[in-house]
Each structure stands twice: as C-alpha cells, then as structure tokens.
Coordinates of C-alpha atoms in Angstrom, one line a residue:
X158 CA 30.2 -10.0 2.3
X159 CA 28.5 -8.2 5.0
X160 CA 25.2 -6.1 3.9
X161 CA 24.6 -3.0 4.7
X162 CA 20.6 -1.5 5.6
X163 CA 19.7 2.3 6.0
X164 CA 16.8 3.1 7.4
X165 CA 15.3 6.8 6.5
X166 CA 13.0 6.6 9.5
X167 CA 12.8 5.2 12.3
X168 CA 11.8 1.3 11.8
X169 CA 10.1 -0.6 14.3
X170 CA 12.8 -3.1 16.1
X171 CA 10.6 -6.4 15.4
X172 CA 11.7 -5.8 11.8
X173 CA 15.2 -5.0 12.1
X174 CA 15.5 -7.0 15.2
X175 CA 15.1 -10.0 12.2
X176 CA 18.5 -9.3 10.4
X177 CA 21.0 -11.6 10.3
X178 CA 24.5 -11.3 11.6
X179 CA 25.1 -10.9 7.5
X180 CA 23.8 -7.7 8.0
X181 CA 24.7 -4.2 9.3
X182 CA 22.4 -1.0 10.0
X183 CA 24.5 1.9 8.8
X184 CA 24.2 5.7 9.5
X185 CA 25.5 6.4 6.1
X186 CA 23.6 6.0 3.0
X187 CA 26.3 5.9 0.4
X188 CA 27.3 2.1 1.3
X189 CA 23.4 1.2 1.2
X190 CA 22.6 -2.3 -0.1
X191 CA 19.2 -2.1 1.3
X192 CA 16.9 1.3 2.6
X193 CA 14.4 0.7 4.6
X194 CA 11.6 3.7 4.6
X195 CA 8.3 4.3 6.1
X196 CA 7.5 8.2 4.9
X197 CA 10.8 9.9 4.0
X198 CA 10.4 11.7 0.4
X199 CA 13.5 10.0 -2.0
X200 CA 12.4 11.8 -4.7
X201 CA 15.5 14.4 -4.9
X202 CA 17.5 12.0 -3.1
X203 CA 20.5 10.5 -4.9
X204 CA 20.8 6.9 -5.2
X205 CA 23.8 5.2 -4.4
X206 CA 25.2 3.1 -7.1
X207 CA 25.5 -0.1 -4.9
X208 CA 21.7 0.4 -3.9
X209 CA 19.7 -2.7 -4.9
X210 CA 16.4 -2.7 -2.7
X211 CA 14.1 -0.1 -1.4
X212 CA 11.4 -1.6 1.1
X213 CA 8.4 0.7 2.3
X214 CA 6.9 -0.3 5.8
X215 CA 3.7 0.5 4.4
X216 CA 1.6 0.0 1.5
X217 CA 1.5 3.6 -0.4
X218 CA 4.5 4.6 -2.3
X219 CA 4.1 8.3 -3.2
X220 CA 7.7 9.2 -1.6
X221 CA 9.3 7.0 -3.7
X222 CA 10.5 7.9 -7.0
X223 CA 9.2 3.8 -8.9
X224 CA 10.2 5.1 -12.5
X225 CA 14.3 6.5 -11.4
X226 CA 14.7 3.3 -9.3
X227 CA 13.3 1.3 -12.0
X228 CA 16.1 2.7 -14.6
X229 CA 18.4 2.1 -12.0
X230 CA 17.7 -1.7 -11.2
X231 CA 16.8 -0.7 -7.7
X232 CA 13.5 -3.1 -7.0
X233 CA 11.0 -1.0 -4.5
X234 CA 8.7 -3.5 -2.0
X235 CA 6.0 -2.2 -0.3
X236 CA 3.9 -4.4 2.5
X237 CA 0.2 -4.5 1.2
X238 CA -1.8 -5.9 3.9
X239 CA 0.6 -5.4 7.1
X240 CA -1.4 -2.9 8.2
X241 CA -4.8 -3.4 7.0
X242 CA -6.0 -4.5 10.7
X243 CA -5.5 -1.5 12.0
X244 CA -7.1 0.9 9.1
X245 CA -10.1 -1.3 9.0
X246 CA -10.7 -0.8 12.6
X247 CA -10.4 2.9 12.5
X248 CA -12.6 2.9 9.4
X249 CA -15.6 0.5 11.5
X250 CA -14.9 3.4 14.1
X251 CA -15.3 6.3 11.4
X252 CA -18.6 4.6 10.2
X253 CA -20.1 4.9 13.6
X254 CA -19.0 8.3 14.4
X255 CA -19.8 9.8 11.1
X256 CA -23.2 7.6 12.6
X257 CA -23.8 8.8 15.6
X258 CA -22.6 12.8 16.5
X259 CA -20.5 11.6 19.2
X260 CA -17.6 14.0 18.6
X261 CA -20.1 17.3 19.1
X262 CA -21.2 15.0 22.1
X263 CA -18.0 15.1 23.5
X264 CA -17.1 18.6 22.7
X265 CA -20.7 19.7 24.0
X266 CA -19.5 17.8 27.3
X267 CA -16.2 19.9 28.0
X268 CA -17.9 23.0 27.4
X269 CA -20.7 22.6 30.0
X270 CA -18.2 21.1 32.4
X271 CA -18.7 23.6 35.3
X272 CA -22.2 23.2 35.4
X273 CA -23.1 21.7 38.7
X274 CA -26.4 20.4 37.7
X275 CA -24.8 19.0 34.3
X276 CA -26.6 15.4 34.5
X277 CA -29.8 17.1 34.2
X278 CA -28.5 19.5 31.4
X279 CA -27.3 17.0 29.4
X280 CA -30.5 14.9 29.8
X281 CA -32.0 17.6 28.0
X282 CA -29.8 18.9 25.6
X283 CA -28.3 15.4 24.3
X284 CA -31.5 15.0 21.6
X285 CA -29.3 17.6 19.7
X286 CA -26.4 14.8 19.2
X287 CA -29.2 12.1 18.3
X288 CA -27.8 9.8 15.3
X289 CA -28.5 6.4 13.1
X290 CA -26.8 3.2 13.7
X291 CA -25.1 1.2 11.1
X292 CA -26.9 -1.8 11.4
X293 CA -29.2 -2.5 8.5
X294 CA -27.6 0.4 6.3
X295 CA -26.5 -0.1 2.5
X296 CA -22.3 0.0 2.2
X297 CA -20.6 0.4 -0.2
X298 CA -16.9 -0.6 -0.5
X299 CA -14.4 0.3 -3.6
X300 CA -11.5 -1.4 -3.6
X301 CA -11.2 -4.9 -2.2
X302 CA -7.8 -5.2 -1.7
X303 CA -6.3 -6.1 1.7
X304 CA -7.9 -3.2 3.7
X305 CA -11.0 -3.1 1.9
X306 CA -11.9 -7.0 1.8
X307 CA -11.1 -6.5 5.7
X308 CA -14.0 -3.4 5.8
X309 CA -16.6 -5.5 3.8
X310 CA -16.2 -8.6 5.8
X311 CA -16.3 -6.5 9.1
X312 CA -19.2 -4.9 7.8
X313 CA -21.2 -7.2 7.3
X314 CA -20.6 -8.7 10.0
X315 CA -22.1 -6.2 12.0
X316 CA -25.4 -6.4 10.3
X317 CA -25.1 -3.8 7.4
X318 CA -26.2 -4.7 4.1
X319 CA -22.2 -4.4 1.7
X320 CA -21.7 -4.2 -1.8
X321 CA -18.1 -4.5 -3.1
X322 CA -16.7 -3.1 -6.2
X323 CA -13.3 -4.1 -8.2
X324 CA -12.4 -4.8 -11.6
X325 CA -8.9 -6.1 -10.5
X326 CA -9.7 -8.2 -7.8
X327 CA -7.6 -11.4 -7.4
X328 CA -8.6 -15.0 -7.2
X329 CA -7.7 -15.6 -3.3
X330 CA -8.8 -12.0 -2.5
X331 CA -12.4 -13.0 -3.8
X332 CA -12.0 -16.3 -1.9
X333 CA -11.3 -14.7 1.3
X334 CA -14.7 -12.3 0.7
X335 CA -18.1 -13.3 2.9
X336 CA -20.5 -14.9 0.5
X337 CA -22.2 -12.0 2.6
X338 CA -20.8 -9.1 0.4
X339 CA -22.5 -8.6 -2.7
X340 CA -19.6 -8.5 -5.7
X341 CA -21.1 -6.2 -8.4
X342 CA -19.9 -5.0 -11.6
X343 CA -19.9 -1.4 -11.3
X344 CA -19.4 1.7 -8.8
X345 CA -22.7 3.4 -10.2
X346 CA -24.5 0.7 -8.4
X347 CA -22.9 2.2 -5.0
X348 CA -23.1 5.6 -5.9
X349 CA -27.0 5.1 -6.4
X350 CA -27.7 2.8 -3.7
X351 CA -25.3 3.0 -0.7
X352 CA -25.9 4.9 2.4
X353 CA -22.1 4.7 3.4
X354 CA -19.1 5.0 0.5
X355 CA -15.5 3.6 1.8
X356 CA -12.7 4.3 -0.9
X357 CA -9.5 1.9 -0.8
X358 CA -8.3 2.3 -4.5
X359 CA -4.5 3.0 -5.3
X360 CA -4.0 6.5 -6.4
X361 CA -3.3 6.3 -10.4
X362 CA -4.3 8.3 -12.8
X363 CA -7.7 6.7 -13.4
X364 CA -8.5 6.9 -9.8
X365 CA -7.8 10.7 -8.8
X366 CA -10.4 12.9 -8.7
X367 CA -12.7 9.5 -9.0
X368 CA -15.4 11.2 -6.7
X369 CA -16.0 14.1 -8.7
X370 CA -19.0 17.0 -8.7
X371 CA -20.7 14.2 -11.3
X372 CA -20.6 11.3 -9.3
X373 CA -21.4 13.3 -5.9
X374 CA -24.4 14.5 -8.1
X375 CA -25.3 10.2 -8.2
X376 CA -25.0 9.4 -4.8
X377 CA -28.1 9.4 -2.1
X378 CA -28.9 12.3 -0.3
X379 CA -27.6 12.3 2.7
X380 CA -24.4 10.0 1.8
X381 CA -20.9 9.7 3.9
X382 CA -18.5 8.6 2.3
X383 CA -15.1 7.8 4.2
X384 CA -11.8 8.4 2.2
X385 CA -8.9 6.6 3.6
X386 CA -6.6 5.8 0.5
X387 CA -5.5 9.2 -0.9
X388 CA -7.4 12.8 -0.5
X389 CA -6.5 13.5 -4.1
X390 CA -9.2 11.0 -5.4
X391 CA -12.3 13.1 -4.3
X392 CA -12.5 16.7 -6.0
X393 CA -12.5 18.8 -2.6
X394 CA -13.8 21.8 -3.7
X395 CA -16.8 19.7 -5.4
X396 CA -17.1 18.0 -1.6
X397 CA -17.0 21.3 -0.2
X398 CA -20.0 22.0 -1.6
X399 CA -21.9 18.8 -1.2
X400 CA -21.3 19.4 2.4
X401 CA -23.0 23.1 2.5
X402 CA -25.8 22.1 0.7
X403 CA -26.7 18.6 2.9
X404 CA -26.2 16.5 -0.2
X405 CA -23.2 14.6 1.8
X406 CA -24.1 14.3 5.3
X407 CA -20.5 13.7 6.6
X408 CA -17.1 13.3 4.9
X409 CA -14.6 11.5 6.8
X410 CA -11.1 11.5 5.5
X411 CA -7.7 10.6 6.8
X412 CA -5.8 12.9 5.2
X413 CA -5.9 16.8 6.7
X414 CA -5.0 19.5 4.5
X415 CA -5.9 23.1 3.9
X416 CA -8.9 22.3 2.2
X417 CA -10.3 19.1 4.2
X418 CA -9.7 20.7 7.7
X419 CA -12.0 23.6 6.8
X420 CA -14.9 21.8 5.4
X421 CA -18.5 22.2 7.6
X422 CA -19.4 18.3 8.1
X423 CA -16.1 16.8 7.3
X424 CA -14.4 14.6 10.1
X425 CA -10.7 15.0 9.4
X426 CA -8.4 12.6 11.0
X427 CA -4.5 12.9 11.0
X428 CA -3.7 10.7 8.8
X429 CA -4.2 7.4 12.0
X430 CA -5.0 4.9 9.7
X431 CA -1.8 2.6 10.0
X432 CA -0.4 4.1 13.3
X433 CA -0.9 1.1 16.1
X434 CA 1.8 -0.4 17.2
X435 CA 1.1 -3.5 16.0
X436 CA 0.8 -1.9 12.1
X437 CA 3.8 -0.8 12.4
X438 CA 5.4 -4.1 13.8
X439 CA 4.0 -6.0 11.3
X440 CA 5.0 -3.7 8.1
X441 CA 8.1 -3.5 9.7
X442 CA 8.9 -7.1 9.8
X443 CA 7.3 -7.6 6.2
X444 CA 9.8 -5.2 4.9
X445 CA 12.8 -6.6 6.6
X446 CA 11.8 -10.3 5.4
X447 CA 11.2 -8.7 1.7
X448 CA 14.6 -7.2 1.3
X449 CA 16.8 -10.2 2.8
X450 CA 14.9 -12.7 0.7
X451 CA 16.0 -10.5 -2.6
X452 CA 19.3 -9.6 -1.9
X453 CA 20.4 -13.4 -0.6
X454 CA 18.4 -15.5 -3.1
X455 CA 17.4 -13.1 -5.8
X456 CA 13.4 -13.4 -5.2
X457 CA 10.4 -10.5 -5.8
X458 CA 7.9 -10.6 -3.5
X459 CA 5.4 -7.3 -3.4
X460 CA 7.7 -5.4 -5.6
X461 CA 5.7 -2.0 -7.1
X462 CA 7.9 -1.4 -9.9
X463 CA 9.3 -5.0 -10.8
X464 CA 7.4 -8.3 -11.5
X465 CA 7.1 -10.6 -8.4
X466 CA 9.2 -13.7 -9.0
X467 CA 10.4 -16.1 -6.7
X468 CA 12.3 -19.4 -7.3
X469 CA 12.8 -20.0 -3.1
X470 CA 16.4 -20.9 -2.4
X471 CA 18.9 -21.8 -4.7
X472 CA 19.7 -25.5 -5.4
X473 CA 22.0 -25.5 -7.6
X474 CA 25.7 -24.3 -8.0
X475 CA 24.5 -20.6 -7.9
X476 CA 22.0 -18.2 -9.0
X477 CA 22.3 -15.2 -11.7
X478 CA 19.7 -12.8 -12.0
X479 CA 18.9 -10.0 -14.2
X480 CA 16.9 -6.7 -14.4
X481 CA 16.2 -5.8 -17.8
X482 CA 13.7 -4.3 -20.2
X483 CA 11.1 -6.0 -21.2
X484 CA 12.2 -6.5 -24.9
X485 CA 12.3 -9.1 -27.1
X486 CA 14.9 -12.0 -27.4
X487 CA 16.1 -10.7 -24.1
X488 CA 16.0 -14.4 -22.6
X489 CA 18.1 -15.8 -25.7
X490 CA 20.9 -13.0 -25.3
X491 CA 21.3 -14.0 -21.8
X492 CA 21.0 -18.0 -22.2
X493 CA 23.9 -17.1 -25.3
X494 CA 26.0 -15.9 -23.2
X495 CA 26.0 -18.8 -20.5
X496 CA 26.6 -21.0 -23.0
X497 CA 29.6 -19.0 -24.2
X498 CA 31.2 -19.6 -21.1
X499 CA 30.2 -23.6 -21.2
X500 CA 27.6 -22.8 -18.5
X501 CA 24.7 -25.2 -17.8
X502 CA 21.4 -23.9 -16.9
X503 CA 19.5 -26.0 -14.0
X504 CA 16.5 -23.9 -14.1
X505 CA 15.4 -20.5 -15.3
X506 CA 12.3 -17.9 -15.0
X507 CA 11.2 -14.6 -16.6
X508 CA 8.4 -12.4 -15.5
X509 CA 7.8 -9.4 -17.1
X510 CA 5.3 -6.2 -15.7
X511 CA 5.0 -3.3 -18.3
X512 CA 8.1 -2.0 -19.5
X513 CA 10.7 -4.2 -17.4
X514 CA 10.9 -7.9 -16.5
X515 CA 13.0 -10.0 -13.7
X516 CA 15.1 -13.2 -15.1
X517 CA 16.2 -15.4 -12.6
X518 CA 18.9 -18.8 -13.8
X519 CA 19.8 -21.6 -11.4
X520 CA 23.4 -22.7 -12.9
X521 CA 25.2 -25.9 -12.4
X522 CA 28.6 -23.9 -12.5
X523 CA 29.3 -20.2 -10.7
X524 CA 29.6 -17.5 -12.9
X525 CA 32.9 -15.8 -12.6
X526 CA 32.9 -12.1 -13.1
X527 CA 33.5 -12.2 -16.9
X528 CA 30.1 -13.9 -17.5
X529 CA 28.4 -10.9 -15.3
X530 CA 30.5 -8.8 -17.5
X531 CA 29.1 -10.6 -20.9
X532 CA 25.0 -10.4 -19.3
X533 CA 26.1 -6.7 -18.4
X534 CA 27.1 -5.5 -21.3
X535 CA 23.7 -6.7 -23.3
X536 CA 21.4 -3.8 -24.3
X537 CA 18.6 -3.3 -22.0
X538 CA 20.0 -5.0 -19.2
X539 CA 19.7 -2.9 -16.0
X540 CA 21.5 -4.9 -13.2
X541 CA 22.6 -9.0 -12.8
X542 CA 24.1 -9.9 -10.2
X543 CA 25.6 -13.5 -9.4
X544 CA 24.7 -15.0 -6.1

C-alpha cells in the first residue's frame, strides 16, 4: 500500500527527492503515515490516527509534543549531527567576533562613509575596535555531543588551549575527540578557568537556567560565553547584569528575544546556526532515510521518545513489531500469543527507554490480522503493526 508523507514545512528536495515510488507527498494531513517537520509547533495539532512517524530535520524538538506522540505510538526522530558543520562554523566565527570588535568596525565604516579623506580617518580612529585573538586562549566547551565535539576539535585546532565537559558522553563520541581537548570531570573547572564558554547541552530540566547569577559570579572576569543550544539555559536578567558591570565581556547567543536583543555587549544572531544549505540538505535527507527505514522494516534509529532498535531488513516470513509500556512480563504476553496462533519466532528484540520500550519479532509464518488483534488487545500495548 502506498505511503503517504506530510511535510509541515517546506523540506529540502535532496530528502524528499529520496522517496520511493512506495511513497506519496500529500497536502492533507489526515491520511499522514509519516510528517516530516523542521519548525512547525504540533503541540495543539491533532494527530491522525494512522500517524506512525514524526521526523524533525533538525536536532531540537521543542515543537513537538514527545509525551502525546509517545501515548499514541507515534515514534519522533530527530537528525543529531546533520547539521553540526554548519553551527560549529558559525560558532569558530562568533569566537572571533566576540574576539576582535569587528562588527563596531564595520558599523563605524558606514557611518564615516562620505568622508573623502576616510583612509586617513580610519587609520586613526580604528585603535578604538582593537581586540585579542583566540589563539592561545582557555575554551571551554559543555556538551560534546555532535556540535560540540565539532567546536573542541576545531578549536584546538586553531591553537586555543579546550577543555571539554560531559557526564553523558558516548564511547565513539569520546573516540572521535583530539587527544588535544582536555576531558574533565566538572563545569566548575570551566567556569574558573576558561576565557571563552560554548554551551551545547539539550534543554532539560537540569540544564535551564544552568548559567545562573551563581555560576556567572565563578567565571573569569572578562568571560564570553557563546549560547547556541537554547536561550533559556542562561538566566538573562542575571546576564544582563554581568554585561553592565564588565564581569562578561561579550555574550553571544543565537537566539534573539526581548530580552537578549536589548542587552549592552551581547551579540544576538537570528537564530543562523543550522541555516546553510548544506544543513539543511543533509537533515533533510537524514529524516527522509529515518522515517522509510521504520515504516518498511520496523527499525528506531535517532528516535527522542522511543528506544533505538534496529534489526536491518527482515529475513524471515515477516516482521511484527510492538510499542508498549515498559512493564513487566510484557515480552511473555506477546511471545503467548504467537504461540497461540502456532507462530514460530525466528528472532526477537526488546529495548526499553524510561517509561516505554520497542519489541521487534522476525516470524517464520505472517501474522494474519487476528494475531495483531490478540498483541493489540494486551494491556500496555500502544501500536503493533505486522510488516
């Protein structure tokens, strides 16, 4: 049966340029099998009841609504990494303008414009945009996921001196890490020693308002720190103030709002981190491969509200998978009722992640509707579906 893909926003073609001819793009979001978003809010939206995956073209997942989809057995993907080129580039960019005053430079430029004798004016006036250079200077990076692995490894690459802090980093992110970058066990070690602070944390609630009036307080006079994961992890008002009194020499955030646009000393980008083409290409045709490998062979790659489990393509007769609560004697309900039906399991897998957990059987006979019916019907099962 053909399969039908929304898109909320407009999705770069290299992605949808990828699906099948198994696979429709469709106006209307009712007959969705698939959406495909980049930064459309969902949280009021209704979700169709034939909805089964929601891929982001991106890596945050704020205008998404994890916990309702969840309940639903819709499983949301995002595409961590896709676009971490491009943010590192424009934070290596940030570190040297917050560096160097070459925006007041600029500005200073256009408004002597008319003066005919302006190479002699600005030979005398440009001491005023005078700066440092990043060479040499103490980084510190928090978070070294995709993006901020990128940043350290960049960094230090340019001659600054990086320290890299996270509790949850994985084994092949810690591989991929210059033996140059120093991995240390806590953010007070930034705090006290860096020059520079780059955030790239996910926004939970152990992470907002992370830089707060007490931390600030830590930091080196004359800090920057650089905020391009979420504005609500640094206490504004509390940056505000470390602005006014020179305690932060420049804040330099991707995210403009009332309260970061009107800030003396803050650099406030609109929010350019991800937007090259090429970030957008590639989150793009991460999504599309994310969605078509779960709804044809049942696999969980990247999900943010479902385990990631993947058993490749299926070998045997067919495939049943299941979306359920993560409760006990779960996978004995669902193995009792394939053997009901005289059904032999090839191969099986369960992952679990908090309160819910993927199981995924390989069968040596198809399940007719009756077995889906039997799996269905189980308390705490979400969605199975028979492919």
């Amino acid at each position: 049966m053909m399969k039908k893909i929304h898109c909320l926003n407009a999705i770069s073609k290299y992605g949808t340029d990828l699906l099948t001819e198994d696979y429709e793009l469709t106006e209307r979001l009712e007959e969705a099998d698939g959406i495909l978003v980049r930064s459309a809010a969902m949280h009021e939206m209704e979700l169709p009841y034939r909805l089964l995956a929601v891929a982001r073209a991106g890596a945050g997942v704020n205008n998404i609504p994890l916990e309702k989809c969840a309940e639903k057995g819709v499983v949301v993907f995002n595409t961590p990494g896709a676009n971490a080129n491009g943010v590192k580039e424009l934070v290596l960019a940030s570190l040297i303008l917050a560096s160097r005053d070459v925006i007041g430079g600029i500005q200073w430029c256009q408004s002597i414009k008319d003066d005919p004798d302006i190479a002699k004016t600005v030979e005398k006036g440009k001491k005023a945009f005078a700066g440092r250079e990043i060479r040499g200077k103490k980084l510190g990076v928090i978070g070294l996921g995709a993006i901020g692995a990128e940043v350290a490894n960049a960094a230090a690459a340019l001659g600054m001196e990086v320290y890299g802090y996270d509790p949850f980093i994985s084994v092949n992110r810690a591989w991929m890490l210059s033996r140059d970058v120093k991995h240390i066990m806590s953010a007070d070690e930034i705090y006290r020693e860096c020059d520079y602070i780059t955030l790239h944390v996910p926004l939970l609630d152990s992470t907002r308002g992370m830089i707060s009036a007490g931390v600030i307080q830590e930091m080196k006079d004359g800090v920057v720190v650089l905020n391009f994961s979420r504005d609500v992890l640094v206490d504004e008002e509390a940056m505000a103030k470390a602005l006014n009194s020179g305690k932060v020499k420049k804040y330099v955030t991707d995210f403009p709002n009332p309260r970061s646009v009107n800030m003396a000393g803050a650099v406030v980008i609109p929010h350019l981190g991800a937007s090259t083409e090429e970030s957008e290409d590639n989150c793009a045709k991460m999504a599309v491969k994310e969605i078509m490998d779960y709804l044809e062979n049942g696999n969980i790659r990247n999900s943010v509200n479902y385990p990631n489990c993947d058993m490749g393509i299926c070998k045997a007769a067919g495939r049943i998978t299941v979306l359920h609560r993560n409760i006990p004697n779960m996978i004995g309900q669902i193995t009792a009722a394939l053997a009901s039906e005289s059904i032999n399991i090839s191969d099986m897998t369960n992952k679990s992640r908090d309160k819910y957990a993927y199981t995924m059987v390989d069968v040596e006979q198809r399940a007719d509707e009756e077995t889906v019916e039997r799996i269905r019907a189980i308390d705490g099962v979400l969605r199975v579906r028979a492919l």
